[in-house]
Every structure is written in structure tokens, then in C-alpha cells.
PDB file of C-alpha atoms in Angstrom:
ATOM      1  CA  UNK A   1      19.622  23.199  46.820  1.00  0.00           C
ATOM      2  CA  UNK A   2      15.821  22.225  47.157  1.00  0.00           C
ATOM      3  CA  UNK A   3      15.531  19.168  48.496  1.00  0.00           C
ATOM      4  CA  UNK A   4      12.106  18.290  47.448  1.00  0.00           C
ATOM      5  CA  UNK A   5      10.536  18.458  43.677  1.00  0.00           C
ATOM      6  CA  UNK A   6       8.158  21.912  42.937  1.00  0.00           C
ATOM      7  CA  UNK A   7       5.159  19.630  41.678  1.00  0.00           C
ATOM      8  CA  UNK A   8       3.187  22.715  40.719  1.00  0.00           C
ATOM      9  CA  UNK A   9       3.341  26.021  41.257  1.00  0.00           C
ATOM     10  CA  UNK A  10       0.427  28.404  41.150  1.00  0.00           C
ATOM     11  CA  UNK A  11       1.462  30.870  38.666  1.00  0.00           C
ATOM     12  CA  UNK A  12       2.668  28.503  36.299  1.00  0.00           C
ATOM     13  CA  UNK A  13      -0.324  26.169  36.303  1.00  0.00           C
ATOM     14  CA  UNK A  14      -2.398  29.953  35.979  1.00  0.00           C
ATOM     15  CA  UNK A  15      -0.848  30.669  32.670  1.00  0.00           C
ATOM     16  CA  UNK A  16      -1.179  27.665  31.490  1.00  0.00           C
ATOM     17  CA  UNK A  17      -5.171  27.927  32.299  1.00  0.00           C
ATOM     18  CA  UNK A  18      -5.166  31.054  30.694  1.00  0.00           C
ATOM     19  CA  UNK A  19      -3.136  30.395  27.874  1.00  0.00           C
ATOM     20  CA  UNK A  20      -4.042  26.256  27.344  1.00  0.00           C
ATOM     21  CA  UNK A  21      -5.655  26.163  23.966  1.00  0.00           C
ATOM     22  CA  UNK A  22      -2.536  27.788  21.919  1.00  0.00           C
ATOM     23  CA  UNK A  23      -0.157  25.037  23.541  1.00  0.00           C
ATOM     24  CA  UNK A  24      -2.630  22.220  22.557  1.00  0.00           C
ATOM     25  CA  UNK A  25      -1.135  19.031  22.128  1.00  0.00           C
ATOM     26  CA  UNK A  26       2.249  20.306  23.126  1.00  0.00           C
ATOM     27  CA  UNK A  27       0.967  21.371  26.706  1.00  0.00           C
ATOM     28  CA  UNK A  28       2.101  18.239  28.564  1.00  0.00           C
ATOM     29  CA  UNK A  29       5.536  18.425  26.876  1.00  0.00           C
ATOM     30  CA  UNK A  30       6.045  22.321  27.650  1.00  0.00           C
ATOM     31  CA  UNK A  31       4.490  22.022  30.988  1.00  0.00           C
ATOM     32  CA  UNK A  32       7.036  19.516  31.970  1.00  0.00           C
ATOM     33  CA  UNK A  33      10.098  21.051  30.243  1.00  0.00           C
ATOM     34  CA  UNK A  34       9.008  24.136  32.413  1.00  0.00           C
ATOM     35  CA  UNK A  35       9.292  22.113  35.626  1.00  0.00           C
ATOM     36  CA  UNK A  36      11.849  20.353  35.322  1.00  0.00           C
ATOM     37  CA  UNK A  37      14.096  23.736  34.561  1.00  0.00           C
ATOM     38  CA  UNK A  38      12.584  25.767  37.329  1.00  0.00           C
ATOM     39  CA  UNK A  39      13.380  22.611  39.622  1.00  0.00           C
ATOM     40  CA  UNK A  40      17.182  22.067  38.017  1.00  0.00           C
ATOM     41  CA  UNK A  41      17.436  25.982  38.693  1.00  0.00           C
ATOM     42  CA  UNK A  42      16.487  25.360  42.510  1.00  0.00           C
ATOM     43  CA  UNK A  43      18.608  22.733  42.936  1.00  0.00           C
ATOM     44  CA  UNK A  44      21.433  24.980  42.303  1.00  0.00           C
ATOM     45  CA  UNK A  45      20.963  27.038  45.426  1.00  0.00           C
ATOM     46  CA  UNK A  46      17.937  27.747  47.517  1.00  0.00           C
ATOM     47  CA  UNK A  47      16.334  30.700  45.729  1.00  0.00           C
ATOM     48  CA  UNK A  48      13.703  33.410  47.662  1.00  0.00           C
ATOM     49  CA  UNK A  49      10.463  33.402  47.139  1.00  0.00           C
ATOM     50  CA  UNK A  50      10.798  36.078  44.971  1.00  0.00           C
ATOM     51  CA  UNK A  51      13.278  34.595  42.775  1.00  0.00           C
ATOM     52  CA  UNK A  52      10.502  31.734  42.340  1.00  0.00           C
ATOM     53  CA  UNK A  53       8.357  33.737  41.459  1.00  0.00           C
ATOM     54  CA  UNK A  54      10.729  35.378  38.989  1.00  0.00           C
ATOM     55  CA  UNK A  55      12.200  32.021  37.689  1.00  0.00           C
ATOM     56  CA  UNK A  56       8.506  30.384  37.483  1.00  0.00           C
ATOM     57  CA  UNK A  57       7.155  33.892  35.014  1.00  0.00           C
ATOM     58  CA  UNK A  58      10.343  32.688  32.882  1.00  0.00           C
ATOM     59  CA  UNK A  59      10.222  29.515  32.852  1.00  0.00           C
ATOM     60  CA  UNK A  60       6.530  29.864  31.523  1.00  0.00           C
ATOM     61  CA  UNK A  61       7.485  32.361  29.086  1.00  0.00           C
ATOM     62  CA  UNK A  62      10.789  31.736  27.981  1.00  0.00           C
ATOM     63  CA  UNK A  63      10.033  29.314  24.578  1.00  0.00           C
ATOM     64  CA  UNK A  64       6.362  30.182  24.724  1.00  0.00           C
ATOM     65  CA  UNK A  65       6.450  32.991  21.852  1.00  0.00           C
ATOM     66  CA  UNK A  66       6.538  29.805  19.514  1.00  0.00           C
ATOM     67  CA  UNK A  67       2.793  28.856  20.281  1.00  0.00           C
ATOM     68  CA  UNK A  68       2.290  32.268  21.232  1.00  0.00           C
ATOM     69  CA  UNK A  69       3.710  34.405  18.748  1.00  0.00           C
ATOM     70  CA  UNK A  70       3.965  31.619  15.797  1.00  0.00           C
ATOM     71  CA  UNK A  71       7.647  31.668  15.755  1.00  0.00           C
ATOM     72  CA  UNK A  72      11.062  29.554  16.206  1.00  0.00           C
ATOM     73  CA  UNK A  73      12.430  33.186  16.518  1.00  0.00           C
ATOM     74  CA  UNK A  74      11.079  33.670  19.613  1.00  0.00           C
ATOM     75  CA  UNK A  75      13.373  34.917  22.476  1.00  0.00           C
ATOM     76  CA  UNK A  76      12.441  38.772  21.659  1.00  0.00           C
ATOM     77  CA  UNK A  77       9.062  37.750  21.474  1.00  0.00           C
ATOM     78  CA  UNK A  78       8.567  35.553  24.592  1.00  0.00           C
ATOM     79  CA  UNK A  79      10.496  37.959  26.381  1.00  0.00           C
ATOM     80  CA  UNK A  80       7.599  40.780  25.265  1.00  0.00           C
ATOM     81  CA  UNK A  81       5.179  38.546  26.530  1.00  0.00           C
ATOM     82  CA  UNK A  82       6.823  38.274  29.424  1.00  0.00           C
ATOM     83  CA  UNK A  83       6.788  41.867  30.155  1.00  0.00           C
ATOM     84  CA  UNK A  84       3.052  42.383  29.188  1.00  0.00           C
ATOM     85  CA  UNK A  85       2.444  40.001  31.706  1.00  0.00           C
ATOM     86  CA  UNK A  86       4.043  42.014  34.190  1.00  0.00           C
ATOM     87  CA  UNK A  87       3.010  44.724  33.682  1.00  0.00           C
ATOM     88  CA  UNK A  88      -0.651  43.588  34.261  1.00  0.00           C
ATOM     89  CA  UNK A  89      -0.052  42.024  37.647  1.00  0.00           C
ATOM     90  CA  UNK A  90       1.492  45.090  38.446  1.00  0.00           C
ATOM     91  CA  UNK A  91       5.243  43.666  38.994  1.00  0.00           C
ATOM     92  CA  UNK A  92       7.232  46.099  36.632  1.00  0.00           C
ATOM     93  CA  UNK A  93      10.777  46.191  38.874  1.00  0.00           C
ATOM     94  CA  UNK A  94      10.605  42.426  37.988  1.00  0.00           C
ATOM     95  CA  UNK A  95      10.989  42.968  33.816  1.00  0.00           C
ATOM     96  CA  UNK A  96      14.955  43.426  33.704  1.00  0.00           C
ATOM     97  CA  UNK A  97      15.287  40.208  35.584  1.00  0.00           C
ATOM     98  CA  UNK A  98      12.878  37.874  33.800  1.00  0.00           C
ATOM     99  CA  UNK A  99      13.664  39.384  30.294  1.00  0.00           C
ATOM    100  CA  UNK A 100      17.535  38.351  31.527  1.00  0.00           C
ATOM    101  CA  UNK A 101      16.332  35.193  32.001  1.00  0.00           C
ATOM    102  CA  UNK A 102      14.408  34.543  28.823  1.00  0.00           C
ATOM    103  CA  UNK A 103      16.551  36.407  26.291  1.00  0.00           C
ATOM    104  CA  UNK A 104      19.807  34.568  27.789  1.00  0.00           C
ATOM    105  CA  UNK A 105      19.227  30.932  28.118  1.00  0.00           C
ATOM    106  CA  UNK A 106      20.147  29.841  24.440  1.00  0.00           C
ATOM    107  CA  UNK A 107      23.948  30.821  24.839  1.00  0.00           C
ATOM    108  CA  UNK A 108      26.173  28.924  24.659  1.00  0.00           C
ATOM    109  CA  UNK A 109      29.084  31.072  26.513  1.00  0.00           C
ATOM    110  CA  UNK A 110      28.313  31.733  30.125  1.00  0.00           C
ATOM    111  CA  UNK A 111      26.074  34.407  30.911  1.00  0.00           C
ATOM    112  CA  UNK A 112      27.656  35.517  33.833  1.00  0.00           C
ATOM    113  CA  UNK A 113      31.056  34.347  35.999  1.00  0.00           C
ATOM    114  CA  UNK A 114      28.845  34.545  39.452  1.00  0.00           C
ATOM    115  CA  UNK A 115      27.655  30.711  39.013  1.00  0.00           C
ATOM    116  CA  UNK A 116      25.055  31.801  41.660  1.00  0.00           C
ATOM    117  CA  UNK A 117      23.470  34.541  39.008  1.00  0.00           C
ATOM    118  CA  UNK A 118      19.917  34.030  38.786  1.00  0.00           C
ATOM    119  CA  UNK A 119      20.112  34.121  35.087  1.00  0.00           C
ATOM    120  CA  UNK A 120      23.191  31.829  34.872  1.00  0.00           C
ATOM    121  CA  UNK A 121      21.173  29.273  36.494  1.00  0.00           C
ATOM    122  CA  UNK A 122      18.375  29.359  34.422  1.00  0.00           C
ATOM    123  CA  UNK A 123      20.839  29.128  31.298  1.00  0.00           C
ATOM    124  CA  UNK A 124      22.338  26.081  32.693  1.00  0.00           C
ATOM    125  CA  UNK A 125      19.332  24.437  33.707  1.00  0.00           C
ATOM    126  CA  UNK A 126      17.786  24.697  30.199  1.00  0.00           C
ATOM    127  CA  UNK A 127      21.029  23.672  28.700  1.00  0.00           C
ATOM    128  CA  UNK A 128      20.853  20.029  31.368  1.00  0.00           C
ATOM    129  CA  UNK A 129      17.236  19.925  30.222  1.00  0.00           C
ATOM    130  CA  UNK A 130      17.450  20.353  26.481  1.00  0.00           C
ATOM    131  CA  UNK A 131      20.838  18.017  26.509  1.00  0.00           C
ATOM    132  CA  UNK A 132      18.235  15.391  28.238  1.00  0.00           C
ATOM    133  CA  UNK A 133      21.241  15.556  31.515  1.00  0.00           C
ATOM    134  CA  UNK A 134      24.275  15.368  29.202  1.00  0.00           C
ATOM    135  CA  UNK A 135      25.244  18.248  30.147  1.00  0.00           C
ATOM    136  CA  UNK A 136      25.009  18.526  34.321  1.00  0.00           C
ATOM    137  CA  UNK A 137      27.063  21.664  35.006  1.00  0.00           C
ATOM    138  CA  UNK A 138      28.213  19.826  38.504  1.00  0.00           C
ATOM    139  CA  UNK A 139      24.421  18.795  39.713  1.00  0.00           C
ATOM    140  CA  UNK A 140      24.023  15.047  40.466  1.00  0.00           C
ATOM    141  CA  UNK A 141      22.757  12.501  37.902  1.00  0.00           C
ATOM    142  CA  UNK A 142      20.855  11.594  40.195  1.00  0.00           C
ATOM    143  CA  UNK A 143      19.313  14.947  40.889  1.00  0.00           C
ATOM    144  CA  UNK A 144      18.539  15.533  37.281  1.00  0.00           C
ATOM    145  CA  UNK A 145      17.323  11.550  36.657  1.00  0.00           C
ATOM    146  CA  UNK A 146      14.996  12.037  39.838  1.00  0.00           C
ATOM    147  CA  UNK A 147      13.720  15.499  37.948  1.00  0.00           C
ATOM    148  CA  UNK A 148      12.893  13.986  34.475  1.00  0.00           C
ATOM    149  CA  UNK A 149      11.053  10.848  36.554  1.00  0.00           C
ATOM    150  CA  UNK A 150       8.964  13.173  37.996  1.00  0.00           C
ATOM    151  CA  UNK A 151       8.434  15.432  34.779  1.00  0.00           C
ATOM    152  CA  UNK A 152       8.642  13.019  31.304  1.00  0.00           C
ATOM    153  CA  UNK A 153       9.985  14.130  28.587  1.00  0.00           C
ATOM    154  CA  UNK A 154       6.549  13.736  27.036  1.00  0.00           C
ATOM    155  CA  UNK A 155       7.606  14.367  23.325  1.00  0.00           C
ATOM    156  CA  UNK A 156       9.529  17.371  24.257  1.00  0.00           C
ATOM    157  CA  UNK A 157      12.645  16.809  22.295  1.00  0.00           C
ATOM    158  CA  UNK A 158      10.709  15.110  19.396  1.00  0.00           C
ATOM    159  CA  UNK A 159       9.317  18.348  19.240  1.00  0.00           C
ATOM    160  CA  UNK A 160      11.886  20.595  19.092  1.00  0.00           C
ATOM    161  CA  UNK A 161      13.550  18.046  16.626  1.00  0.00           C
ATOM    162  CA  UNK A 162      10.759  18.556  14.677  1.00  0.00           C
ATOM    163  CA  UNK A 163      10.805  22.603  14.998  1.00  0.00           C
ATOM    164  CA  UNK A 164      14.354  22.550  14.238  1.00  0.00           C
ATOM    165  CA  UNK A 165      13.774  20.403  10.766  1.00  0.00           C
ATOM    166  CA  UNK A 166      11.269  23.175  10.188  1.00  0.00           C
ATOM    167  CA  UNK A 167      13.558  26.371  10.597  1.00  0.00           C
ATOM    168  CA  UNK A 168      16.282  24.374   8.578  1.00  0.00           C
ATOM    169  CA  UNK A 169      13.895  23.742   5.652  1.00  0.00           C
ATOM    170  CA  UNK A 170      12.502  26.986   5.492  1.00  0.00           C
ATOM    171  CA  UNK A 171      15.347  29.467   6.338  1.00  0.00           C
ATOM    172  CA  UNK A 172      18.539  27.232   6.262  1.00  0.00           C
ATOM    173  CA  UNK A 173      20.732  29.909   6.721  1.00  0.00           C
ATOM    174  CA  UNK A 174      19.522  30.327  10.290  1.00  0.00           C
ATOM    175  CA  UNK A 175      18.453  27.260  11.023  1.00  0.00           C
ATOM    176  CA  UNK A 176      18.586  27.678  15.345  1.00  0.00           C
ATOM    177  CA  UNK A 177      18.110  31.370  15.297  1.00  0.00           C
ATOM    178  CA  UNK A 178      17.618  30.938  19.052  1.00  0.00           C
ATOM    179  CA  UNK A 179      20.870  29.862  19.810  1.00  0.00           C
ATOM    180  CA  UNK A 180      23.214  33.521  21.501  1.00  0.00           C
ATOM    181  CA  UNK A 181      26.997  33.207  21.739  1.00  0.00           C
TER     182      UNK A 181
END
């Protein structure tokens, strides 16, 4: 586990210079919901530097195809973005492990049995964000309270709330089309 918070991280706050005007008022709220994942999934075990890197590319990217791409569909698409942005920093033999990320953190059922599975911690983490710590998957309250002090909420869940209100009124049939068993 990673004792200390990740305040920023390079790549992160990069995309989000190159990206900032299609997040617009939401940037604050995405930015945060992006650190405090990537610090819930590093306080699950101490991860490389690689797998930071890796887990910071998919944290970025992982809801961003709905400012991005214009969509509450968006795992396909985020993950797509993901992999164009790999491929133009030249990190290709990363893609099968970032798209696992992104494309698996809205399911419900485990993603893997290896708790310690990159993408398995990512799930979980998004699941103790997005439940707002309900859900702690055996990390300390007051790991996770210490996390959202450092990152608010900033209108994060209103947000999605708000999304989700959206989806149902427009396509009610699939109203969290996100969501994977």
C-alpha cells in the first residue's frame, strides 16, 4: 500500500492540459474522481512505476469518452481513446492492459480471482469511489476518508446522477449501459 497521497501526476495533469476545454466545468470533478481511484488502486499494493503509469493513462481515460466522444456509452469509446493515445507516445505493448482496465471497471462480478490483478484493482477502486466508500473491498475507512479529503467530490456524483437521469429519459431500456456483469 502507498503510504502517502499521489497529489498529481504528470501524465494525468498533461491530458488534462491537452484535453481541458471538452471537460469544462466538469474538470475539477473528473480530475478528482481520477485521483482518488488511481490512489484507492495504490493503496491496494505498491504498484511499479510502470503500472502507474498504466493505471494513471486509465484512470484519465476510462469515463472520458463522455466529454470526449459525447456519450454515456462510453467504455468502447474511452478505451479507443485510450489506445490512440498510445499509440502516439509510442507505448503499444501497454494497450491490452489499459483497455483491461477501462473496458472492465463497470462490472459488477469480479474481474479476476487474483485480488492483486492490476485490473481487479482498478474495478474495485472505482466501485469504493463511485459508492462514495460504501463499498471498501477490505481498505480502511480511514484510507478511503483520508483520499476523498484530499480529492472532493466536487459535484462528481451530482453529475453522474444527472447523466444517469439523462440515459434513463432518453433510452430507458438501457438506462446504465456502462454497467458489465
Amino acid at each position: 500500500m502507498t503510504p502517502d497521497l499521489i497529489q498529481r501526476h504528470p501524465r494525468i495533469e498533461a491530458l488534462f492540459d491537452a484535453y481541458s476545454e471538452r471537460f469544462g466545468k466538469d474538470q475539477t470533478a473528473y480530475r478528482n474522481h481520477i485521483y482518488r481511484v488511481v490512489n484507492l488502486v495504490a493503496s491496494q499494493r505498491a504498484l511499479s512505476d510502470e503500472e502507474l503509469e498504466q493505471v494513471a493513462i486509465a484512470g484519465f481515460f476510462h469515463d472520458a469518452g463522455i466529454w470526449l466522444a459525447g456519450t454515456f456509452d462510453y467504455l468502447e469509446p474511452s478505451a479507443r481513446l485510450a489506445g490512440h493515445y498510445l499509440e502516439e507516445q509510442g507505448l503499444l505493448e501497454w494497450t491490452p492492459t489499459v483497455e483491461a482496465l477501462i473496458l472492465n471497471h463497470h462490472k459488477v462480478s469480479r474481474f479476476s480471482q487474483d485480488t492483486l490483478d492490476l485490473a481487479e484493482m482498478f474495478r474495485r477502486a472505482d466501485w469504493i469511489d463511485v459508492s462514495l466508500g460504501l463499498l471498501r473491498f477490505g481498505l480502511p475507512s480511514a484510507r478511503i476518508r483520508r483520499i476523498r479529503e484530499a480529492f472532493p467530490n466536487a459535484g462528481f456524483h451530482t453529475l453522474l446522477l444527472k447523466l444517469s437521469g439523462q440515459q434513463l429519459l432518453s433510452q430507458p431500456w438501457r438506462p446504465l449501459p456502462m454497467l458489465r456483469r
